[in-house]
Amino acid sequence: MKRWKAKAAAYFFALLASVGMTELPAEAQRYRADDASTTRVTTDEERAVHEPQGTQHVGRRSERGSAEPYSVRLNFGTGIPGALRFNDAQRTMREWDVEVEDTGGTLLFSDSPEYVTEDGILYEDTVTGDARILYYHLNHTNTRKKVAVVLQNEGDSSVVVKVTRGGASRPSSDYLEVGKSTQLAYFQTKRDDLLYVQRGTKRILEPEMNHTVLEPGQLVYGVYDFHADGPVKVSVILYPATADPLKFIAHAHVLPKDEQRLRGTFQGMDRVIKGKPYNPDKDGVVYIPIGDNRQDVFRTGIDATDGSLVTNVGNYGVLYRIRIPTTGREATQYYLTPLGGVYAGAMSVDFGHGSSLLETPSGRLFFGDAIPPDSDADRAARLLGKDRLKVAAELSDLGSYHSSVQPSFELSPPGASNLPVQIILMPAGK
């Protein structure tokens, strides 16, 4: 998440909100990265890349030309099979008015230094109650390492920690695979694990962490939700693969943050997005931006290791809960579309029968690499709450739901992917 590179022509310039994440794995390199910059530069030559074998882009230009209706092949997710056709009016979108509330417990975010060159404590703070820990680090040494989350009870009574949700990727140098695997583990894994931390003792949050080895150049990414019934110190450490983590932390020091400063403690780990009822019979095509730092503002918090103010650029680790009531006789179709570049994630939907997992995209590792850069007109329109679904837009199908079914979506910006994205609502079957 450290190397924030957005497209040079993207509307982040107009919004002064660059959002991108780590460089891509070798198998999916699309960008020329300028380490001194906070933008991602994409050349036309680099954009003209082949599609991964066995996959299709959604929304390619029809051979009939731009004057004809626009065809989108739905090969992602659980929605309507077959093809949808969009005319010019149906490609015109407007931003949907929403209300945003930050709620829930404490988010601990550990992503600095992202490229770790020495052993030590990557981030730590003490929490009580509901909390979430997100860590995202790459072994930038020349020896094998491990990353673990250690719980320490420095109080006078025992503490019970209940892990309710979460998971981690297997270490890999394929950053997109790591990002998507962790999201799948987080959204599909409900847990009820009780950890007892006696006073004056410490233990690892997840025992598997001490069995997971990072080879040089490999990345690991994990997200866990938990509840602590008393104060517990949470530390993320990188340590030698042969060391005992509980002995190591007793003598470890906090590593300095890198220039991106992506670590900190943030109050209100969930973001609830609500809006007025949407009627597909009357309201046309609308969208909700995620990660644009305009309507969806980035969170600020404190780096507990030095007391400095920090910004979570991208709102990583924040769990979004999106529920827009719908009315009318027609069903509503939902999509996710990336605007900032390649994207590989997952999310969930609950429509009264339990949660269902949605891969974004489904059927392939990532998408968003074929989207052309925004024009000046695109950026200007978006600042006014208007947009246009591009002929080359790539859409991940989130399903079609009648107004008698009120879906609720959960998503969180995935590591190794680019922001912003849009959640699109439109009449189904158009």
Coordinates of C-alpha atoms in Angstrom, one line a residue:
M1 CA 0.0 0.0 0.0
K2 CA 3.0 2.3 0.3
R3 CA 3.7 3.3 -3.3
W4 CA 0.6 5.4 -4.0
K5 CA 0.5 5.8 -7.7
A6 CA -2.7 6.9 -9.5
K7 CA -3.0 7.4 -13.2
A8 CA -1.4 10.6 -14.4
A9 CA -4.5 11.5 -16.3
A10 CA -6.9 10.4 -13.5
Y11 CA -9.1 12.9 -11.8
F12 CA -7.1 12.7 -8.6
F13 CA -5.2 15.7 -9.8
A14 CA -8.4 17.7 -9.8
L15 CA -9.3 16.4 -6.4
L16 CA -5.8 16.5 -4.9
A17 CA -6.4 12.9 -3.8
S18 CA -4.0 10.4 -5.3
V19 CA -4.9 6.8 -4.4
G20 CA -3.1 3.7 -5.6
M21 CA -1.3 0.9 -3.9
T22 CA 1.7 -1.2 -4.2
E23 CA 3.5 -1.9 -7.5
L24 CA 2.1 -4.9 -9.3
P25 CA 3.6 -8.4 -9.4
A26 CA 5.9 -9.1 -12.3
E27 CA 3.1 -11.2 -14.0
A28 CA 0.8 -8.1 -14.1
Q29 CA 3.1 -5.1 -14.5
R30 CA 1.2 -2.3 -16.1
Y31 CA 2.8 0.8 -14.8
R32 CA 6.1 2.7 -14.8
A33 CA 6.5 3.8 -11.2
D34 CA 8.2 7.0 -10.2
D35 CA 9.3 6.4 -6.6
A36 CA 9.6 10.2 -5.9
S37 CA 6.0 10.8 -6.9
T38 CA 2.6 10.0 -5.4
T39 CA 1.1 9.4 -8.8
R40 CA 1.1 6.4 -11.0
V41 CA 2.2 7.1 -14.6
T42 CA 0.6 5.0 -17.3
T43 CA 1.9 5.2 -20.8
D44 CA -0.2 4.3 -23.8
E45 CA 2.3 1.6 -24.7
E46 CA 2.1 0.0 -21.3
R47 CA -1.7 0.1 -21.5
A48 CA -1.8 -1.9 -24.7
V49 CA -1.3 -5.2 -22.9
H50 CA -2.8 -8.6 -23.6
E51 CA -5.7 -10.0 -21.6
P52 CA -4.9 -12.8 -19.2
Q53 CA -5.7 -16.1 -20.9
G54 CA -9.2 -17.4 -20.4
T55 CA -10.6 -14.1 -19.2
Q56 CA -12.6 -11.3 -20.8
H57 CA -12.9 -7.6 -20.3
V58 CA -16.4 -6.3 -19.7
G59 CA -17.8 -3.6 -21.8
R60 CA -15.5 -3.6 -24.9
R61 CA -16.6 -1.3 -27.7
S62 CA -19.0 -2.9 -30.1
E63 CA -17.9 -3.5 -33.6
R64 CA -21.0 -1.5 -34.7
G65 CA -19.3 1.8 -33.6
S66 CA -19.9 4.3 -30.9
A67 CA -23.3 5.5 -32.4
E68 CA -24.9 2.1 -31.7
P69 CA -26.1 0.9 -28.3
Y70 CA -23.3 -0.3 -25.9
S71 CA -23.0 -4.0 -25.0
V72 CA -21.7 -5.3 -21.7
R73 CA -21.0 -9.0 -21.3
L74 CA -21.6 -10.0 -17.7
N75 CA -19.0 -12.6 -16.8
F76 CA -18.5 -11.5 -13.1
G77 CA -20.6 -12.3 -10.1
T78 CA -24.1 -13.5 -9.6
G79 CA -26.3 -11.2 -11.6
I80 CA -28.3 -11.4 -14.8
P81 CA -26.7 -13.8 -17.4
G82 CA -26.3 -12.8 -21.0
A83 CA -25.7 -9.3 -22.3
L84 CA -27.0 -5.8 -21.4
R85 CA -27.2 -3.0 -23.9
F86 CA -26.8 0.6 -22.9
N87 CA -27.8 3.6 -25.0
D88 CA -26.3 7.0 -24.5
A89 CA -28.9 8.0 -21.9
Q90 CA -28.3 4.8 -19.9
R91 CA -24.6 5.5 -19.8
T92 CA -25.2 8.9 -18.2
M93 CA -24.9 8.7 -14.4
R94 CA -25.3 11.0 -11.4
E95 CA -23.8 10.8 -7.9
W96 CA -26.3 9.5 -5.4
D97 CA -26.7 11.6 -2.2
V98 CA -25.7 9.6 0.8
E99 CA -25.2 10.0 4.6
V100 CA -22.0 8.7 6.1
E101 CA -21.4 7.7 9.7
D102 CA -18.2 6.4 11.2
T103 CA -18.9 3.9 13.9
G104 CA -17.6 0.8 15.6
G105 CA -14.3 0.2 17.6
T106 CA -10.7 1.0 17.0
L107 CA -8.7 0.3 13.8
L108 CA -5.0 -0.4 14.1
F109 CA -3.3 0.0 10.7
S110 CA 0.3 -1.3 10.2
D111 CA 1.8 -0.5 6.8
S112 CA 4.8 1.6 7.5
P113 CA 7.5 0.7 6.8
E114 CA 5.9 -1.4 4.1
Y115 CA 9.2 -2.6 2.7
V116 CA 10.9 -3.8 5.9
T117 CA 14.7 -3.9 6.0
E118 CA 15.3 -4.9 9.6
D119 CA 13.8 -6.8 12.5
G120 CA 11.6 -4.9 14.9
I121 CA 8.2 -3.6 15.9
L122 CA 6.2 -2.3 13.0
Y123 CA 3.4 -0.8 14.9
E124 CA 1.8 -1.1 18.3
D125 CA -0.9 0.5 20.5
T126 CA -3.1 -0.6 23.4
V127 CA -6.9 -1.1 22.9
T128 CA -10.0 -2.1 24.8
G129 CA -13.3 -3.3 23.3
D130 CA -14.0 -3.9 19.6
A131 CA -10.9 -3.5 17.4
R132 CA -9.5 -4.5 14.0
I133 CA -5.8 -5.0 13.2
L134 CA -4.6 -4.7 9.5
Y135 CA -1.0 -5.4 8.7
Y136 CA 0.6 -5.3 5.2
H137 CA 4.4 -5.7 5.0
L138 CA 7.0 -7.0 2.6
N139 CA 10.3 -8.8 3.6
H140 CA 12.9 -6.5 2.1
T141 CA 15.8 -8.2 3.7
N142 CA 17.9 -11.0 2.3
T143 CA 16.9 -13.6 4.9
R144 CA 13.8 -15.5 5.8
K145 CA 11.4 -13.7 8.2
K146 CA 8.0 -14.0 9.9
V147 CA 5.4 -11.4 10.8
A148 CA 3.2 -11.9 13.8
V149 CA 0.6 -9.9 15.9
V150 CA 1.5 -10.2 19.6
L151 CA -1.0 -9.5 22.4
Q152 CA 0.5 -8.3 25.7
N153 CA -1.3 -7.9 29.0
E154 CA 0.4 -5.2 31.0
G155 CA -2.5 -4.8 33.5
D156 CA -3.4 -6.3 36.8
S157 CA -6.1 -8.7 35.6
S158 CA -6.5 -11.3 32.9
V159 CA -7.9 -10.3 29.6
V160 CA -10.2 -12.3 27.3
V161 CA -9.8 -11.6 23.6
K162 CA -12.5 -12.9 21.3
V163 CA -11.5 -13.1 17.6
T164 CA -14.7 -12.7 15.5
R165 CA -13.6 -12.4 11.9
G166 CA -10.4 -12.4 9.8
G167 CA -7.7 -14.1 8.0
A168 CA -4.4 -13.6 6.2
S169 CA -2.8 -14.5 2.8
R170 CA 0.0 -16.9 2.2
P171 CA 3.2 -14.8 1.6
S172 CA 3.9 -14.2 -2.0
S173 CA 5.6 -11.9 -4.4
D174 CA 2.3 -11.7 -6.4
Y175 CA 0.8 -8.7 -4.6
L176 CA -2.6 -8.8 -6.3
E177 CA -3.0 -12.5 -5.3
V178 CA -2.0 -11.6 -1.7
G179 CA -4.5 -8.8 -1.7
K180 CA -7.4 -10.8 -3.0
S181 CA -6.7 -13.9 -0.9
T182 CA -6.8 -11.9 2.3
Q183 CA -10.1 -10.2 1.3
L184 CA -11.6 -13.6 0.6
A185 CA -10.4 -15.0 3.9
Y186 CA -11.8 -11.9 5.8
F187 CA -15.2 -11.8 4.2
Q188 CA -15.9 -15.5 4.3
T189 CA -14.5 -16.4 7.7
K190 CA -16.7 -15.8 10.8
R191 CA -14.9 -16.8 13.9
D192 CA -15.5 -17.3 17.6
D193 CA -12.0 -17.9 19.0
L194 CA -11.3 -17.1 22.7
L195 CA -7.8 -16.2 23.7
Y196 CA -6.9 -15.8 27.4
V197 CA -4.1 -13.4 28.1
Q198 CA -3.1 -13.6 31.8
R199 CA -1.6 -10.6 33.5
G200 CA 2.0 -10.0 32.7
T201 CA 2.0 -12.5 29.8
K202 CA 1.8 -12.3 26.0
R203 CA 0.7 -14.5 23.2
I204 CA 0.3 -14.5 19.4
L205 CA -3.1 -13.5 18.0
E206 CA -3.1 -16.3 15.5
P207 CA -0.8 -19.3 16.1
E208 CA -0.4 -19.9 12.3
M209 CA 1.6 -16.6 12.1
N210 CA 4.6 -18.3 13.8
H211 CA 4.5 -21.0 11.1
T212 CA 4.3 -18.7 8.1
V213 CA 7.7 -17.9 6.6
L214 CA 8.3 -14.9 4.3
E215 CA 11.1 -15.4 1.8
P216 CA 13.0 -12.3 0.7
G217 CA 10.7 -10.2 -1.5
Q218 CA 7.5 -11.7 -0.3
L219 CA 4.5 -9.8 1.0
V220 CA 2.0 -10.8 3.8
Y221 CA -1.3 -9.1 4.5
G222 CA -3.8 -9.9 7.3
V223 CA -7.0 -8.4 8.8
Y224 CA -8.6 -9.6 12.1
D225 CA -11.5 -8.3 14.1
F226 CA -11.6 -8.9 17.8
H227 CA -13.0 -7.8 21.2
A228 CA -10.8 -7.4 24.3
D229 CA -12.6 -7.2 27.6
G230 CA -9.7 -5.3 29.1
P231 CA -6.6 -3.3 27.9
V232 CA -4.3 -5.3 25.7
K233 CA -1.2 -4.1 23.9
V234 CA -1.2 -5.1 20.2
S235 CA 2.2 -5.2 18.4
V236 CA 3.0 -6.2 14.8
I237 CA 6.5 -7.5 14.6
L238 CA 8.9 -8.7 11.9
Y239 CA 11.4 -11.2 13.3
P240 CA 13.9 -13.9 12.2
A241 CA 12.2 -17.1 11.0
T242 CA 14.1 -19.1 13.7
A243 CA 13.4 -16.8 16.6
D244 CA 10.7 -17.1 19.3
P245 CA 8.4 -14.1 18.8
L246 CA 7.5 -13.8 22.5
K247 CA 11.2 -13.6 23.5
F248 CA 12.1 -11.4 20.5
I249 CA 9.6 -8.7 21.3
A250 CA 11.0 -8.2 24.8
H251 CA 14.1 -6.7 23.3
A252 CA 12.7 -5.3 20.0
H253 CA 12.5 -1.6 19.2
V254 CA 9.9 0.3 17.1
L255 CA 11.1 0.8 13.5
P256 CA 10.8 4.3 12.0
K257 CA 8.0 4.9 9.6
D258 CA 8.7 5.3 5.9
E259 CA 7.9 8.4 3.9
Q260 CA 4.3 7.3 3.3
R261 CA 3.5 7.2 7.0
L262 CA 0.7 4.6 6.6
R263 CA 0.3 3.4 10.1
G264 CA -1.8 4.6 13.0
T265 CA -4.8 4.2 15.3
F266 CA -8.2 5.3 14.0
Q267 CA -11.4 5.6 16.0
G268 CA -14.5 4.3 14.3
M269 CA -13.4 1.3 12.2
D270 CA -16.6 0.9 10.2
R271 CA -18.2 3.4 7.8
V272 CA -22.0 3.2 7.3
I273 CA -23.3 4.6 4.1
K274 CA -27.1 5.2 3.8
G275 CA -29.2 7.2 1.3
K276 CA -32.7 8.1 0.3
P277 CA -34.7 5.4 -1.4
Y278 CA -33.6 4.6 -5.0
N279 CA -36.4 3.9 -7.5
P280 CA -35.0 2.3 -10.7
D281 CA -38.3 3.2 -12.5
K282 CA -37.5 6.9 -12.1
D283 CA -33.9 7.5 -11.0
G284 CA -31.9 6.1 -13.9
V285 CA -28.2 5.2 -13.4
V286 CA -26.5 6.5 -10.2
Y287 CA -23.2 5.9 -8.5
I288 CA -21.6 6.1 -5.0
P289 CA -17.9 6.9 -5.0
I290 CA -15.6 4.9 -2.6
G291 CA -12.1 6.2 -1.9
D292 CA -12.2 9.5 -3.7
N293 CA -11.4 11.7 -0.7
R294 CA -14.2 14.1 -1.8
Q295 CA -17.5 12.5 -0.8
D296 CA -15.7 9.5 0.8
V297 CA -13.2 11.4 3.0
F298 CA -10.0 9.7 4.3
R299 CA -9.8 9.0 8.0
T300 CA -7.4 10.8 10.3
G301 CA -5.8 9.3 13.4
I302 CA -2.7 9.2 15.6
D303 CA 0.5 7.2 15.2
A304 CA 0.7 5.9 18.8
T305 CA 4.5 5.3 18.5
D306 CA 5.3 9.0 18.3
G307 CA 2.0 10.9 18.8
S308 CA 1.9 12.4 15.3
L309 CA -1.3 13.0 13.3
V310 CA -1.7 10.6 10.3
T311 CA -4.1 10.1 7.4
N312 CA -5.3 6.7 6.2
V313 CA -5.0 7.5 2.5
G314 CA -7.4 5.0 1.0
N315 CA -9.3 4.1 4.2
Y316 CA -7.6 0.7 4.3
G317 CA -9.0 -1.5 7.1
V318 CA -12.2 0.5 7.2
L319 CA -15.2 -1.8 6.7
Y320 CA -17.9 -0.1 4.6
R321 CA -21.5 -1.1 5.2
I322 CA -23.7 0.2 2.3
R323 CA -27.4 0.0 2.3
I324 CA -29.5 2.0 -0.1
P325 CA -33.3 1.3 0.2
T326 CA -35.0 0.6 -3.1
T327 CA -38.6 1.1 -4.2
G328 CA -40.7 0.6 -7.3
R329 CA -41.7 -2.4 -9.4
E330 CA -38.4 -2.9 -11.3
A331 CA -35.4 -4.7 -9.9
T332 CA -32.1 -2.8 -9.2
Q333 CA -28.8 -4.0 -10.7
Y334 CA -25.6 -3.3 -8.8
Y335 CA -22.0 -3.1 -10.1
L336 CA -18.6 -2.2 -8.9
T337 CA -16.3 -0.4 -11.4
P338 CA -12.7 0.6 -10.8
L339 CA -11.5 4.1 -11.8
G340 CA -7.9 4.2 -10.6
G341 CA -6.4 1.1 -12.2
V342 CA -6.1 -2.6 -11.5
Y343 CA -8.3 -3.9 -8.7
A344 CA -8.6 -7.4 -7.1
G345 CA -10.8 -7.8 -4.0
A346 CA -13.9 -9.3 -2.5
M347 CA -17.0 -8.2 -0.6
S348 CA -20.2 -9.6 0.8
V349 CA -23.9 -9.1 0.3
D350 CA -26.7 -9.9 2.8
F351 CA -30.3 -9.8 1.5
G352 CA -32.0 -11.5 4.5
H353 CA -30.7 -15.0 4.0
G354 CA -27.2 -14.7 5.4
S355 CA -24.1 -13.3 3.7
S356 CA -22.9 -14.3 0.3
L357 CA -19.4 -13.8 -0.9
L358 CA -18.8 -11.7 -4.0
E359 CA -15.4 -11.7 -5.8
T360 CA -14.5 -8.4 -7.5
P361 CA -14.0 -9.5 -10.1
S362 CA -15.2 -13.1 -10.3
G363 CA -13.6 -15.5 -12.7
R364 CA -10.2 -13.7 -12.9
L365 CA -7.7 -12.3 -10.5
F366 CA -8.0 -8.6 -11.3
F367 CA -9.6 -6.1 -13.6
G368 CA -9.4 -2.4 -14.3
D369 CA -6.2 -2.4 -16.3
A370 CA -8.0 -1.7 -19.6
I371 CA -9.8 1.5 -18.6
P372 CA -8.6 4.6 -20.6
P373 CA -7.5 7.7 -18.7
D374 CA -10.1 10.3 -17.7
S375 CA -10.5 13.4 -19.9
D376 CA -10.6 16.9 -18.5
A377 CA -14.4 16.8 -19.1
D378 CA -14.6 13.6 -17.1
R379 CA -12.9 15.1 -14.1
A380 CA -14.9 18.3 -14.3
A381 CA -18.2 16.5 -14.5
R382 CA -17.3 14.3 -11.6
L383 CA -16.6 17.3 -9.4
L384 CA -20.2 18.3 -10.2
G385 CA -21.6 14.9 -9.2
K386 CA -22.0 13.6 -12.8
D387 CA -20.3 10.9 -14.8
R388 CA -20.6 8.8 -17.9
L389 CA -20.2 5.0 -18.0
K390 CA -17.3 4.6 -20.5
V391 CA -17.5 2.3 -23.5
A392 CA -14.4 0.6 -22.1
A393 CA -15.7 0.4 -18.5
E394 CA -15.1 -2.8 -16.6
L395 CA -17.9 -3.9 -14.3
S396 CA -18.0 -6.5 -11.6
D397 CA -21.6 -7.8 -11.2
L398 CA -22.9 -7.5 -7.6
G399 CA -26.3 -8.9 -8.4
S400 CA -29.9 -7.8 -9.3
Y401 CA -32.4 -7.4 -6.5
H402 CA -36.2 -6.6 -6.4
S403 CA -37.4 -3.9 -4.0
S404 CA -38.9 -6.6 -1.9
V405 CA -35.3 -7.7 -1.2
Q406 CA -33.2 -5.0 0.4
P407 CA -29.5 -6.0 0.0
S408 CA -26.8 -4.7 2.4
F409 CA -23.2 -4.7 1.1
E410 CA -19.9 -4.9 3.0
L411 CA -16.6 -4.0 1.4
S412 CA -13.1 -2.8 2.4
P413 CA -10.4 -1.3 0.1
P414 CA -8.2 -4.3 -0.7
G415 CA -4.4 -4.2 -0.4
A416 CA -2.4 -4.0 -3.6
S417 CA -5.3 -2.5 -5.5
N418 CA -6.1 1.0 -6.8
L419 CA -8.8 3.4 -5.8
P420 CA -11.3 5.0 -6.2
V421 CA -14.1 2.7 -7.3
Q422 CA -17.8 3.4 -7.9
I423 CA -20.8 1.3 -6.7
I424 CA -23.4 1.7 -9.5
L425 CA -27.1 1.2 -9.2
M426 CA -29.3 1.0 -12.4
P427 CA -32.6 -0.5 -13.6
A428 CA -32.1 -4.3 -14.1
G429 CA -32.5 -5.6 -17.6
K430 CA -31.8 -2.4 -19.4

